[in-house]
């Protein structure tokens, strides 16, 4: 892959200051062999990182310039322009505080690359939490300024989930995705498969054939 990042990027063409925050995100993406454009021009703006294959922009935001009401309002106006006028699919913003935590940054970037980061929730919406090798359904009980309060009934847990869908449980970061067909169907199929496999292992061949036939019959009733 051609490296598009020039550490001596000409200042006359650079629209923002290249910080350690930017460099860390760039390194993570290049390690994943993702083709990226640095300081891609979308007049009158430029974006920190543009991923052509996904048509998305990634902005690495330091609190100094992007914190507070003025910074947030300015960013929202800019993002809206890029989506509506420049036809960028989505602008992702990664906070400096997120970038400082490697395992959290990994989850964010993986979510960007597979298109599963949460894109706006409201009270009553459902999410799926990947917790260890299991998954749990949660419901948004409150929308806050920078996060959501989500109740996971089966875990007896109320968690704070940030706007990207990440939550910290016992000092480890986990990812939530929106509860929809795209995300839920593979999990449901895996759950059915795991359950069937556990049962079939305890039966002889004839019993296994009967069980499989019953499962197929149940599914066909819904077709």
GROMACS .gro file of C-alpha atoms in nm, residues 50-192:
model
  143
   50UNK     CA    1  -1.027   1.040   0.444
   51UNK     CA    2  -1.091   0.670   0.366
   52UNK     CA    3  -1.183   0.653  -0.006
   53UNK     CA    4  -1.306   0.293   0.002
   54UNK     CA    5  -1.569   0.382   0.263
   55UNK     CA    6  -1.623   0.748   0.165
   56UNK     CA    7  -1.589   0.853   0.530
   57UNK     CA    8  -1.380   1.112   0.711
   58UNK     CA    9  -1.205   1.065   1.044
   59UNK     CA   10  -1.126   1.365   1.260
   60UNK     CA   11  -0.884   1.339   1.553
   61UNK     CA   12  -1.004   1.598   1.802
   62UNK     CA   13  -0.800   1.747   2.081
   63UNK     CA   14  -0.996   1.898   2.370
   64UNK     CA   15  -0.817   2.232   2.333
   65UNK     CA   16  -0.980   2.312   1.997
   66UNK     CA   17  -1.290   2.094   2.001
   67UNK     CA   18  -1.405   2.105   2.361
   68UNK     CA   19  -1.680   2.328   2.496
   69UNK     CA   20  -1.998   2.453   2.334
   70UNK     CA   21  -1.830   2.666   2.066
   71UNK     CA   22  -1.609   2.380   1.951
   72UNK     CA   23  -1.900   2.133   1.939
   73UNK     CA   24  -2.125   2.376   1.750
   74UNK     CA   25  -1.849   2.452   1.500
   75UNK     CA   26  -1.782   2.081   1.443
   76UNK     CA   27  -2.152   2.002   1.390
   77UNK     CA   28  -2.183   2.279   1.132
   78UNK     CA   29  -1.870   2.158   0.953
   79UNK     CA   30  -1.978   1.792   0.955
   80UNK     CA   31  -2.322   1.882   0.820
   81UNK     CA   32  -2.163   2.071   0.531
   82UNK     CA   33  -1.931   1.779   0.446
   83UNK     CA   34  -2.217   1.529   0.442
   84UNK     CA   35  -2.471   1.744   0.256
   85UNK     CA   36  -2.249   1.934   0.014
   86UNK     CA   37  -1.948   1.707  -0.034
   87UNK     CA   38  -2.147   1.381  -0.020
   88UNK     CA   39  -1.925   1.224   0.245
   89UNK     CA   40  -2.113   0.930   0.395
   90UNK     CA   41  -2.017   1.008   0.754
   91UNK     CA   42  -1.770   1.209   0.961
   92UNK     CA   43  -1.629   1.019   1.259
   93UNK     CA   44  -1.478   1.215   1.546
   94UNK     CA   45  -1.229   1.053   1.780
   95UNK     CA   46  -1.151   1.243   2.099
   96UNK     CA   47  -0.799   1.280   2.229
   97UNK     CA   48  -0.904   1.108   2.549
   98UNK     CA   49  -1.016   0.806   2.343
   99UNK     CA   50  -0.692   0.794   2.149
  100UNK     CA   51  -0.489   0.773   2.470
  101UNK     CA   52  -0.648   0.436   2.549
  102UNK     CA   53  -0.523   0.177   2.299
  103UNK     CA   54  -0.791  -0.085   2.353
  104UNK     CA   55  -1.063   0.178   2.315
  105UNK     CA   56  -0.906   0.319   2.000
  106UNK     CA   57  -0.892  -0.033   1.854
  107UNK     CA   58  -1.266  -0.077   1.911
  108UNK     CA   59  -1.345   0.263   1.759
  109UNK     CA   60  -1.136   0.205   1.446
  110UNK     CA   61  -1.268  -0.149   1.400
  111UNK     CA   62  -1.619  -0.004   1.426
  112UNK     CA   63  -1.537   0.259   1.163
  113UNK     CA   64  -1.397   0.000   0.924
  114UNK     CA   65  -1.694  -0.238   0.953
  115UNK     CA   66  -1.949   0.046   0.969
  116UNK     CA   67  -2.098  -0.061   1.301
  117UNK     CA   68  -2.038   0.245   1.521
  118UNK     CA   69  -2.360   0.385   1.663
  119UNK     CA   70  -2.498   0.682   1.473
  120UNK     CA   71  -2.746   0.846   1.707
  121UNK     CA   72  -2.984   0.687   1.956
  122UNK     CA   73  -3.291   0.804   2.146
  123UNK     CA   74  -3.459   0.699   2.465
  124UNK     CA   75  -3.622   0.358   2.418
  125UNK     CA   76  -3.385   0.243   2.141
  126UNK     CA   77  -3.213  -0.094   2.183
  127UNK     CA   78  -2.847  -0.188   2.154
  128UNK     CA   79  -2.646  -0.511   2.157
  129UNK     CA   80  -2.351  -0.534   2.394
  130UNK     CA   81  -2.061  -0.763   2.306
  131UNK     CA   82  -1.941  -0.876   2.649
  132UNK     CA   83  -1.676  -1.147   2.642
  133UNK     CA   84  -1.796  -1.420   2.406
  134UNK     CA   85  -2.163  -1.342   2.470
  135UNK     CA   86  -2.403  -1.067   2.373
  136UNK     CA   87  -2.676  -0.888   2.563
  137UNK     CA   88  -2.965  -0.661   2.467
  138UNK     CA   89  -2.991  -0.322   2.636
  139UNK     CA   90  -3.238  -0.032   2.623
  140UNK     CA   91  -3.152   0.338   2.628
  141UNK     CA   92  -3.316   0.493   2.934
  142UNK     CA   93  -3.165   0.840   2.897
  143UNK     CA   94  -2.974   1.040   2.638
  144UNK     CA   95  -2.704   1.265   2.783
  145UNK     CA   96  -2.488   1.531   2.618
  146UNK     CA   97  -2.195   1.301   2.540
  147UNK     CA   98  -2.332   0.957   2.626
  148UNK     CA   99  -2.634   0.732   2.683
  149UNK     CA  100  -2.756   0.558   2.997
  150UNK     CA  101  -2.838   0.200   2.897
  151UNK     CA  102  -3.007  -0.070   3.102
  152UNK     CA  103  -2.901  -0.432   3.043
  153UNK     CA  104  -3.171  -0.627   3.222
  154UNK     CA  105  -3.016  -0.975   3.188
  155UNK     CA  106  -2.691  -0.844   3.339
  156UNK     CA  107  -2.870  -0.638   3.605
  157UNK     CA  108  -2.650  -0.352   3.487
  158UNK     CA  109  -2.698   0.015   3.407
  159UNK     CA  110  -2.405   0.136   3.199
  160UNK     CA  111  -2.286   0.464   3.048
  161UNK     CA  112  -2.237   0.420   2.674
  162UNK     CA  113  -2.058   0.694   2.480
  163UNK     CA  114  -2.179   0.834   2.148
  164UNK     CA  115  -1.971   0.579   1.954
  165UNK     CA  116  -2.125   0.292   2.148
  166UNK     CA  117  -1.837   0.211   2.383
  167UNK     CA  118  -1.878   0.132   2.751
  168UNK     CA  119  -1.634   0.059   3.032
  169UNK     CA  120  -1.713  -0.244   3.249
  170UNK     CA  121  -1.468  -0.341   3.524
  171UNK     CA  122  -1.193  -0.126   3.370
  172UNK     CA  123  -1.222  -0.281   3.026
  173UNK     CA  124  -1.382  -0.135   2.715
  174UNK     CA  125  -1.659  -0.313   2.525
  175UNK     CA  126  -1.858  -0.219   2.216
  176UNK     CA  127  -2.231  -0.183   2.165
  177UNK     CA  128  -2.400  -0.181   1.825
  178UNK     CA  129  -2.749  -0.078   1.722
  179UNK     CA  130  -3.016  -0.345   1.755
  180UNK     CA  131  -3.124  -0.404   1.395
  181UNK     CA  132  -3.153  -0.694   1.150
  182UNK     CA  133  -2.802  -0.652   1.017
  183UNK     CA  134  -2.647  -0.690   1.362
  184UNK     CA  135  -2.899  -0.921   1.527
  185UNK     CA  136  -2.947  -1.197   1.266
  186UNK     CA  137  -2.588  -1.331   1.279
  187UNK     CA  138  -2.604  -1.336   1.659
  188UNK     CA  139  -2.941  -1.514   1.661
  189UNK     CA  140  -2.812  -1.773   1.414
  190UNK     CA  141  -2.500  -1.832   1.623
  191UNK     CA  142  -2.712  -1.865   1.937
  192UNK     CA  143  -2.938  -2.126   1.771
   0.00000   0.00000   0.00000
